[in-house]
Tab-separated table of C-alpha atoms and ligand atoms in Angstrom:
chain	number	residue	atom	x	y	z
A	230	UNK	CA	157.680	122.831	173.140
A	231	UNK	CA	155.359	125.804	174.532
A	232	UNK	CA	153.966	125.289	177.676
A	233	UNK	CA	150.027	125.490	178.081
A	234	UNK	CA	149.123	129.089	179.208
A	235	UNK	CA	147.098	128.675	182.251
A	236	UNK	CA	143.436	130.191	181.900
A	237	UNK	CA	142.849	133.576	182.644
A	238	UNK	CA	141.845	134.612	185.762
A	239	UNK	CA	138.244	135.957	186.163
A	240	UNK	CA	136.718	139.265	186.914
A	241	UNK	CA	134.558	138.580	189.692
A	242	UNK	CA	131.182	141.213	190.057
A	243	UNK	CA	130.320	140.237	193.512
A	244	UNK	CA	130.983	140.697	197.051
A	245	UNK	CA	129.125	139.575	200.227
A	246	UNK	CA	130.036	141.889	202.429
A	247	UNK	CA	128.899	139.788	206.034
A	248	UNK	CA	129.053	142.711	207.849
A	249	UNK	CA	127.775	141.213	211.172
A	250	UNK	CA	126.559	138.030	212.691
A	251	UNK	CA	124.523	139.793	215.201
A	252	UNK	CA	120.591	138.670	213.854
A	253	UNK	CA	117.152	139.571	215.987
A	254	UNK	CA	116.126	136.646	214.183
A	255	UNK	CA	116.930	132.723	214.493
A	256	UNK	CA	116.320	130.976	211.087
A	257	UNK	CA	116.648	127.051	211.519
A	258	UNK	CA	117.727	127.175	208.056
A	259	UNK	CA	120.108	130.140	208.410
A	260	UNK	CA	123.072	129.752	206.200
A	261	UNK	CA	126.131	131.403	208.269
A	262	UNK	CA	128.523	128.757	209.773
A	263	UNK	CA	127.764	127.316	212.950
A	264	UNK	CA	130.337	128.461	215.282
A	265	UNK	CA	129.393	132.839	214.968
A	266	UNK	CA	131.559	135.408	215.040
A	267	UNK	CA	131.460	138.007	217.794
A	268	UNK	CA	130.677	141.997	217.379
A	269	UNK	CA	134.119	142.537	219.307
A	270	UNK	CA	136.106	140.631	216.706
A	271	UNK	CA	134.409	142.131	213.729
A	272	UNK	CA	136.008	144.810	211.246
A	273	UNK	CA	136.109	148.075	211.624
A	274	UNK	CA	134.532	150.966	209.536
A	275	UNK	CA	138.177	151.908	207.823
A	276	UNK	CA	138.742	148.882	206.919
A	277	UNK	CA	135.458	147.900	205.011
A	278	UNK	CA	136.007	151.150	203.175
A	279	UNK	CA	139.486	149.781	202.192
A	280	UNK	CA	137.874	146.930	201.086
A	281	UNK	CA	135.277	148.362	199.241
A	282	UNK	CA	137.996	150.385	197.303
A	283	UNK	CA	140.106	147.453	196.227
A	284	UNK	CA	136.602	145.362	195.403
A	285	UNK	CA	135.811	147.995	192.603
A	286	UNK	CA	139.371	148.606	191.851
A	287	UNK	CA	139.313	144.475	190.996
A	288	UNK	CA	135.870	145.263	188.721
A	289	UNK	CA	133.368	144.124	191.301
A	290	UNK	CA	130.122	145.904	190.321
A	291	UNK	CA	127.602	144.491	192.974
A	292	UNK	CA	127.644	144.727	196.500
A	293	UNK	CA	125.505	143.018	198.957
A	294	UNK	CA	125.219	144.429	202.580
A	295	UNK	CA	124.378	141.177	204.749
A	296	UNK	CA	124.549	139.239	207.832
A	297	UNK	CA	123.029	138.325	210.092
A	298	UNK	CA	121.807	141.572	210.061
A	299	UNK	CA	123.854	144.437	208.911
A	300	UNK	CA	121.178	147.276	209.991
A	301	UNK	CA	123.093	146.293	213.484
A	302	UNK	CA	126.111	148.055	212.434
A	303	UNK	CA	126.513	151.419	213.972
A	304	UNK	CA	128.095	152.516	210.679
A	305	UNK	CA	125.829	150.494	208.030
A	306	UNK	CA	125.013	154.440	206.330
A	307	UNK	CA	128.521	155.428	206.251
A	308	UNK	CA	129.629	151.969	204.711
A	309	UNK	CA	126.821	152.333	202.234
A	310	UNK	CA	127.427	155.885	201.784
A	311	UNK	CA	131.266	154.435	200.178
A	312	UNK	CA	129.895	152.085	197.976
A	313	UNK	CA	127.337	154.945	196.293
A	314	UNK	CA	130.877	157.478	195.843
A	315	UNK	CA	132.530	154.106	194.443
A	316	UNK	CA	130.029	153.414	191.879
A	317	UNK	CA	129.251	149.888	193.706
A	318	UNK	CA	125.575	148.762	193.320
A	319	UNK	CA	124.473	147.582	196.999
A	320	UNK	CA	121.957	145.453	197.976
A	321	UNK	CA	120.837	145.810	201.901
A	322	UNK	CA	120.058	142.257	202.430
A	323	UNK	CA	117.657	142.486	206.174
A	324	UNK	CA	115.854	141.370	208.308
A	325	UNK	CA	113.465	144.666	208.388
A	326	UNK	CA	113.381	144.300	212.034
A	327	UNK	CA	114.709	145.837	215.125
A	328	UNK	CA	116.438	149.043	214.369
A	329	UNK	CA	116.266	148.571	210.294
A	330	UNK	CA	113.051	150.980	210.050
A	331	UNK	CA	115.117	153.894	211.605
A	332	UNK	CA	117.963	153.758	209.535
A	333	UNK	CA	116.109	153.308	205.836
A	334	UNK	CA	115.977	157.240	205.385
A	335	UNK	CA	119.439	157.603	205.786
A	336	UNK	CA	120.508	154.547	204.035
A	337	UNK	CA	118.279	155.776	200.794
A	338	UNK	CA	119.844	159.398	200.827
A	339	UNK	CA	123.148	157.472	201.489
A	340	UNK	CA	122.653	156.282	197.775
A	341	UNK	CA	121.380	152.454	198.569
A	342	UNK	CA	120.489	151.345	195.990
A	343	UNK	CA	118.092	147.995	196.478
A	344	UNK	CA	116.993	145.843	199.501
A	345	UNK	CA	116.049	142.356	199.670
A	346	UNK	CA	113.622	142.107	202.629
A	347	UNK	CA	113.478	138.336	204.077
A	348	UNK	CA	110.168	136.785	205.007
A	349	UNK	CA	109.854	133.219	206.711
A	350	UNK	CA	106.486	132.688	205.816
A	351	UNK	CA	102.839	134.736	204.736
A	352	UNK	CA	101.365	133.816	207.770
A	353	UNK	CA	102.686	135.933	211.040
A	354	UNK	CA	102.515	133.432	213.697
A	355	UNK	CA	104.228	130.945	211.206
A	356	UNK	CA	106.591	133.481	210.278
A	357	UNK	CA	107.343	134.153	213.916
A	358	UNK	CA	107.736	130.403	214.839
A	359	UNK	CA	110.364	130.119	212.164
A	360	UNK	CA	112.313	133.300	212.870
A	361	UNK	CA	112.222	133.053	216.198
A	362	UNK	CA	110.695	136.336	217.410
A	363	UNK	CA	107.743	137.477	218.474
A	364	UNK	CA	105.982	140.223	216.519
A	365	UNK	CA	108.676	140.194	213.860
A	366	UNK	CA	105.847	140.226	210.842
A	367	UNK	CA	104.119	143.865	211.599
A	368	UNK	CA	107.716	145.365	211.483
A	369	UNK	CA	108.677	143.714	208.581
A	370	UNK	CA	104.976	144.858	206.964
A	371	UNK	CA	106.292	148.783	208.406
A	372	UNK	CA	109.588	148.538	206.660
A	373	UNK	CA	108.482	147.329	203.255
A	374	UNK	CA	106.140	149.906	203.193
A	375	UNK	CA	108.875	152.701	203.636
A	376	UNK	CA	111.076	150.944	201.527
A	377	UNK	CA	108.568	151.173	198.491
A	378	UNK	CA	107.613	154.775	199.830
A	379	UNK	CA	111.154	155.656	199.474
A	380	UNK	CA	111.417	154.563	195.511
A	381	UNK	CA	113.603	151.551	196.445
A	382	UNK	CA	113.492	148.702	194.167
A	383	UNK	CA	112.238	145.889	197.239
A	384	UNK	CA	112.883	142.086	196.471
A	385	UNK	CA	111.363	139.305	199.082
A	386	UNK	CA	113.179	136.591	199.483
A	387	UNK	CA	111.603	133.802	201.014
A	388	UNK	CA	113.387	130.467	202.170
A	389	UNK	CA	110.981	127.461	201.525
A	390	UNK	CA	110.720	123.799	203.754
A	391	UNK	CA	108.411	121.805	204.998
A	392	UNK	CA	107.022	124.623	207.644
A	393	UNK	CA	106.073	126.802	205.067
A	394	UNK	CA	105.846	124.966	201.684
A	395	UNK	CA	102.119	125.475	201.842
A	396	UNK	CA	102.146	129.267	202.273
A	397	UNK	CA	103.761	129.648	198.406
A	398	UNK	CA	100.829	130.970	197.273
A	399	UNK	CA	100.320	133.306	200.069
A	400	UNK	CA	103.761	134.709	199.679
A	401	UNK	CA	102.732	135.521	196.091
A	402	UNK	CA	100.574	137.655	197.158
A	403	UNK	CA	101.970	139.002	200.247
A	404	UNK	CA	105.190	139.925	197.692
A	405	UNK	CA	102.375	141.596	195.183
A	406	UNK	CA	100.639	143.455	198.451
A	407	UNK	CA	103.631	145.283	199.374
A	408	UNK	CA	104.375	146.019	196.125
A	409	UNK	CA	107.808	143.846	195.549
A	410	UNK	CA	109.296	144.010	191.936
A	411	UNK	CA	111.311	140.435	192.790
A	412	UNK	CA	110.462	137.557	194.757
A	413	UNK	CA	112.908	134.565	195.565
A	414	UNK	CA	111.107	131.498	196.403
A	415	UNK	CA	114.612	129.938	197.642
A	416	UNK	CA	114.570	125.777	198.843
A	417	UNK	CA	116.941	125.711	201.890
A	418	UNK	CA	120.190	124.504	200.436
A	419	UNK	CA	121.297	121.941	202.987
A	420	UNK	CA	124.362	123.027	204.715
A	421	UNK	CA	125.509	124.966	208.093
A	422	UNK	CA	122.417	125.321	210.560
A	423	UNK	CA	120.129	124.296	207.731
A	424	UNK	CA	122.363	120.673	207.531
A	425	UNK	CA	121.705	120.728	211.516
A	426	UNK	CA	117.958	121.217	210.978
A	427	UNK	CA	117.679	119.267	207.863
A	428	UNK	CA	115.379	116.600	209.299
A	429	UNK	CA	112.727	119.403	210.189
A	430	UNK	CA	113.123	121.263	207.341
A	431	UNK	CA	112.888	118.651	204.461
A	432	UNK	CA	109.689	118.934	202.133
A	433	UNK	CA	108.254	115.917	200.426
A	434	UNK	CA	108.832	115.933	196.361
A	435	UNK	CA	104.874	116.095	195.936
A	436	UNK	CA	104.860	119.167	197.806
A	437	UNK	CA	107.766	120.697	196.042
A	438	UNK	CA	106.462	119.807	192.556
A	439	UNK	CA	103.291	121.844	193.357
A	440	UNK	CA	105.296	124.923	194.469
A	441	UNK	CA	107.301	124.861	191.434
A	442	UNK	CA	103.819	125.012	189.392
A	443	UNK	CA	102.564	127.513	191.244
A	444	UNK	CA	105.593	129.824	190.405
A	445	UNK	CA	105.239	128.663	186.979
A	446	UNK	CA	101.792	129.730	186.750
A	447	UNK	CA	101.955	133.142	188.748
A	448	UNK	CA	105.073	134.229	186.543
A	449	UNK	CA	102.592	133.757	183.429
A	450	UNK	CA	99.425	135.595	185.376
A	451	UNK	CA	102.289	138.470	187.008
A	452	UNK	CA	104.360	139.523	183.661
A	453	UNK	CA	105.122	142.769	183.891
A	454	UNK	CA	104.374	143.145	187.528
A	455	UNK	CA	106.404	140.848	189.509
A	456	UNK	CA	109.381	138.843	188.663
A	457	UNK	CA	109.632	135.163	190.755
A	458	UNK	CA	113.437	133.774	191.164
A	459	UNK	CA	113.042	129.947	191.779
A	460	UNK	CA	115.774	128.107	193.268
A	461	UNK	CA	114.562	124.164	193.441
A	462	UNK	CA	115.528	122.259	196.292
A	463	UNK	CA	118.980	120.122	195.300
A	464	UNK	CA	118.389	117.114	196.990
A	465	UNK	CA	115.236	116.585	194.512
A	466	UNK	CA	117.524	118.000	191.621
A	467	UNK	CA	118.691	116.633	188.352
A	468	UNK	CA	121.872	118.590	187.941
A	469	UNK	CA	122.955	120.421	190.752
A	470	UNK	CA	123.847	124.591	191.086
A	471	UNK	CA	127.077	126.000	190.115
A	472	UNK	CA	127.792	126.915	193.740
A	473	UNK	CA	128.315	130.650	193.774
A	474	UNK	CA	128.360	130.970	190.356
A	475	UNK	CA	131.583	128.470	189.942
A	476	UNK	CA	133.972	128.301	193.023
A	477	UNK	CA	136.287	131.384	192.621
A	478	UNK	CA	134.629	133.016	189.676
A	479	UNK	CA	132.499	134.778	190.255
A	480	UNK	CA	131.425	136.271	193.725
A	481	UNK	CA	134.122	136.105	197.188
A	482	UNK	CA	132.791	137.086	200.704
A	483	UNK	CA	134.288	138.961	203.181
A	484	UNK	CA	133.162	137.192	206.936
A	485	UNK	CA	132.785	139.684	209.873
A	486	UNK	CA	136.315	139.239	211.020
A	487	UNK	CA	137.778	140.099	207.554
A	488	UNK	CA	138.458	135.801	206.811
A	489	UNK	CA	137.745	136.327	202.558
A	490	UNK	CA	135.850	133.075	201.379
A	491	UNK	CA	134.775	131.848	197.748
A	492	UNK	CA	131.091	130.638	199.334
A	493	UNK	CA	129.517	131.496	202.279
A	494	UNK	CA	129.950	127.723	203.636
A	495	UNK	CA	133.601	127.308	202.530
A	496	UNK	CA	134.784	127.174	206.628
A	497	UNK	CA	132.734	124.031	207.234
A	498	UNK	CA	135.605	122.281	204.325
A	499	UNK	CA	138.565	121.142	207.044
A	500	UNK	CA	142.543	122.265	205.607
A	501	UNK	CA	141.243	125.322	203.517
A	502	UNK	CA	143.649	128.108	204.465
A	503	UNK	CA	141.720	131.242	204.063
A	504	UNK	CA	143.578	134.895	203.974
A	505	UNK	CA	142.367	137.791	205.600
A	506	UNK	CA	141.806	141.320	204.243
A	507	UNK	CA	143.626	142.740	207.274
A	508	UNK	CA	147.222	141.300	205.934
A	509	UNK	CA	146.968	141.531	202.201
A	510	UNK	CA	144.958	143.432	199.523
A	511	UNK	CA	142.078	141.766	198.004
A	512	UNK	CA	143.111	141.667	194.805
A	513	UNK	CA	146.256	139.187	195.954
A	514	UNK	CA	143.704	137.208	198.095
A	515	UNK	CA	141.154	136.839	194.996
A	516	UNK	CA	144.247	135.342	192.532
A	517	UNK	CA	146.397	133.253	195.387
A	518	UNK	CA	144.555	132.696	198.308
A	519	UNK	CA	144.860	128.688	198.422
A	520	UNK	CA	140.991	128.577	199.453
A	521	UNK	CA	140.002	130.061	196.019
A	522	UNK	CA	143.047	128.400	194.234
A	523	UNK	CA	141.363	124.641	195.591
A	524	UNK	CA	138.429	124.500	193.798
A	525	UNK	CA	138.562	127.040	190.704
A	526	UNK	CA	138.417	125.789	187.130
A	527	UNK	CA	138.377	122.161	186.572
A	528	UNK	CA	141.289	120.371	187.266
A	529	UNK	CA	140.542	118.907	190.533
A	530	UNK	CA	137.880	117.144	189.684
A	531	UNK	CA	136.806	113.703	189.591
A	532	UNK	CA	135.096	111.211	187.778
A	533	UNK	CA	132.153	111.538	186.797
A	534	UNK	CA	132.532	115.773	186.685
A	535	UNK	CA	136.176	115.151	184.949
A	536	UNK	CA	134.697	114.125	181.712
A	537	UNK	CA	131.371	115.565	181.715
A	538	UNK	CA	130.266	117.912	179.349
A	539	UNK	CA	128.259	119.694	182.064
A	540	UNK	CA	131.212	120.865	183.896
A	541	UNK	CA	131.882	124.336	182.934
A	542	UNK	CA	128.026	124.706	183.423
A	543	UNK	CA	127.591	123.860	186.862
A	544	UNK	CA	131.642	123.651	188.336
A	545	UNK	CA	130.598	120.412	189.791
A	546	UNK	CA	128.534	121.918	192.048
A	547	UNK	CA	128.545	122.338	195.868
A	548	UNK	CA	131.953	121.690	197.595
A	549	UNK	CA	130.583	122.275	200.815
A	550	UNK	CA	127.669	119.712	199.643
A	551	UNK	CA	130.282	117.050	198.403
A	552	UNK	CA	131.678	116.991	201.589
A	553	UNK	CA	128.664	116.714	203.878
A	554	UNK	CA	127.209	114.114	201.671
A	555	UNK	CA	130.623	112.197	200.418
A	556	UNK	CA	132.315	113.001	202.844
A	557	UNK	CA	134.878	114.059	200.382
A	558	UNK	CA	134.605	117.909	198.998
A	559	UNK	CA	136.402	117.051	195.444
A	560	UNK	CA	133.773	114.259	194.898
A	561	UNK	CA	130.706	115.075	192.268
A	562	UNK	CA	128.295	116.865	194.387
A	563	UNK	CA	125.478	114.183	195.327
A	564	UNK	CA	122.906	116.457	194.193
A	565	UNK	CA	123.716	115.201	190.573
A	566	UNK	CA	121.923	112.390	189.287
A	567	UNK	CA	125.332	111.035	187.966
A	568	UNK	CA	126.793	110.932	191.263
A	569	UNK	CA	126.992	107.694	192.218
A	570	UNK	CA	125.589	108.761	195.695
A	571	UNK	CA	122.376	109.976	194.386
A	572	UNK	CA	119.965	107.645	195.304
A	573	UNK	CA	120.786	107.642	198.655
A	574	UNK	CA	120.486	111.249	199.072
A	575	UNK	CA	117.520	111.084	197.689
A	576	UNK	CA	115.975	108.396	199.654
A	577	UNK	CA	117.340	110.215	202.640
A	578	UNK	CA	115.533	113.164	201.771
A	579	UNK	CA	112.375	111.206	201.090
A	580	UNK	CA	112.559	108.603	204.543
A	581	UNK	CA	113.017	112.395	206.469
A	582	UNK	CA	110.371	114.242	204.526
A	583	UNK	CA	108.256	111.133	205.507
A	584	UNK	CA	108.373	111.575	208.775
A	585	UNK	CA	104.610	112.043	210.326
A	586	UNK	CA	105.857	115.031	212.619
A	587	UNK	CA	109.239	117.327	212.068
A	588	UNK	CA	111.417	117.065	214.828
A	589	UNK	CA	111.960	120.393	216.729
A	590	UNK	CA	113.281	123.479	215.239
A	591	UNK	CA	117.746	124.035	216.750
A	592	UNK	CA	117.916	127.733	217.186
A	593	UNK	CA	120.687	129.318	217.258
A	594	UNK	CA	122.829	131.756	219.523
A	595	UNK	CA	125.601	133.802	219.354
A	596	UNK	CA	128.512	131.650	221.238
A	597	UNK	CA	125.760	128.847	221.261
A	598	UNK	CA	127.246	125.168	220.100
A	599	UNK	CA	125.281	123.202	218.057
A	600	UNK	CA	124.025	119.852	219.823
A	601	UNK	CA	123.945	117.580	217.200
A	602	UNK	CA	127.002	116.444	214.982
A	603	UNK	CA	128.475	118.937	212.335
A	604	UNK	CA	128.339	117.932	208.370
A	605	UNK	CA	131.788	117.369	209.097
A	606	UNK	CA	132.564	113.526	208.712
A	607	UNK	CA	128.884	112.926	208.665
A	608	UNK	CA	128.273	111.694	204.964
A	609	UNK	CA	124.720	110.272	204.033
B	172	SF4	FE1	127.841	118.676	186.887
B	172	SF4	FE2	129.678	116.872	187.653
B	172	SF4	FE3	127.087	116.214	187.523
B	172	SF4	FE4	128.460	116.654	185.284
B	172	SF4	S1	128.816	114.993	186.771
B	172	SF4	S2	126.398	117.386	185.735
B	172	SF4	S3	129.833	118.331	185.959
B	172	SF4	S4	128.019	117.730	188.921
């Protein structure tokens, strides 16, 4: 009798390239894992060119310069000045603050190709409460403006909660004033800081149905003009996301210290043994690492994602997810309405959005330790 080829492997087209955690800013929803890695540990500039080679060699096309904030590397041009002579499309994903405005002009004749600016909210005291720092908004104003001066194709992305679900409109705008072609009105996904903060952050369904019409009804009155990328909060959510595209499939990201994960939150699953690009070439890490052989394809599911015809769609969703809310990372991610655990998420995420006043913003810190629990064996 034959045996059953296994499936191919796929291509993937994406890498995060986390290039630092440094960050002048503070999110409470920020999405890097809680414990941060310091700029004495991180890779050096050799080795992210190594990387970069063995990405395209693999058939990655897109590259996205992040962080924290990766205009804090000393060699962000020369990085970015690699992925133009590879033929890698990069995205500068920033801040806009700090030093980003002085290294644009070099980054642009370096051959960048697109940046995706973040903005916490329309307003600039708002926006400054939520990032953390003062005066953040009239750089961020400075750098979008040389951005677009420059010919660069600019993208806002703007995380929405309950601090600055009212401001949708307002970010419309603000995304048509400084002449963005993209704007991603992103819900905070609920996991690393953002899981910590989740209580502040949470936005009542009301107020998340309107902002989803409002998108609905500028991307009629904008065609042509500006594009909006909607990404509805999954605690409210029918079916969930497929969680980077499908665990292993699509995108991998390289951490500061050269750890190669298949999502950004993979580190807060406990027994995942991650490789490193330092001691083998991506392209082994990408087919064998155990951390992307876990959760690829679809035979470690459960029930109900085992038998559901939805599960090549969405991969069962968010591992990471799973486990904060199940307390189990193979389990169906709660965000699906056939999870068994679905009503209670979602009468968690009404009881917190219900409360009269938020609870206090958790920054972060570099080296900082978060004072409440982890997701870790915290399950709803
Ligand atoms: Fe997706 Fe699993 Fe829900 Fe089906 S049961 S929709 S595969 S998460």
């Amino acid at each position: 009798m034959n045996a059953v080829a296994p499936p191919p492997l796929p291509v993937p087209i994406g890498l995060l390239a986390e290039l630092t955690h440094r960050c002048p800013l503070r999110c409470p929803y920020c999405s890097n894992p809680l414990e941060l890695d310091r700029r004495s540990a991180e890779l050096d500039t050799a080795t992210w060119q190594r990387v970069l080679r063995e990405a395209a060699a693999l058939g990655v096309l897109h590259v996205h310069l992040s962080g924290g904030e990766p205009t804090a590397r000393q060699d962000i041009v020369e990085i970015t000045r690699t992925c133009a002579e590879l033929g890698l499309y990069s995205n500068l994903i920033t801040s806009g603050v700090a030093g980003a405005l002085g290294k644009l002009d070099a980054l642009s004749e370096a051959g960048l190709d697109h940046v995706q600016l973040s903005v916490q909210a329309a307003e600039a005291g708002n926006a400054e409460r939520i990032g953390g720092l003062k005066d953040a908004q009239p750089q961020k104003f400075a750098f979008a403006e040389r951005v677009t001066a420059l010919g660069l194709p600019l993208t806002l992305n703007a995380v929405i909660h309950r601090g600055n679900i009212a401001e949708v409109p307002a970010l419309i705008d603000l995304a048509v004033r400084l002449g963005a072609k993209r704007l991603e009105v992103a819900h905070t996904q609920y996991y690393g800081w953002a899981y910590v903060n989740r209580a502040a952050l949470m936005p009542a369904k009301p107020d998340v149905d309107r902002s989803i019409r409002i998108v609905e009804e500028a991307r009629e009155r904008l065609k042509g003009q500006l594009v909006i990328d909607l990404v509805v909060p999954d605690y409210y959510a029918k079916y969930p996301k497929a969680c980077a595209g499908g665990w292993g499939r699509r995108l991998m990201n390289v951490t500061p210290t050269g750890k190669v994960l298949p999502c950004h939150a993979a580190e807060t699953i406990p027994g995942l043994e991650f490789w490193h690009v330092q001691d083998r070439p991506l392209g082994e890490i990408w087919a064998d690492s155990p951390a992307f052989r876990a959760y690829r394809g679809t035979e470690w599911m459960q029930e109900p994602c085992r038998s559901c015809d939805r599960r090549e769609k969405d991969w069962g969703g968010c591992r990471c997810q799973a486990l904060a809310l199940a307390g189990d990372a193979k389990a169906t991610d709660p965000a699906c309405s056939l999870s068994p655990l679905h009503g209670k998420v979602q009468a968690l995420a009404v009881a917190e959005s219900a409360l009269e006043t938020a609870p206090d913003y958790q920054y972060r810190t570099i080296g900082g330790a978060p004072r409440v629990a982890t997701p870790e064996g915290a399950p709803v």
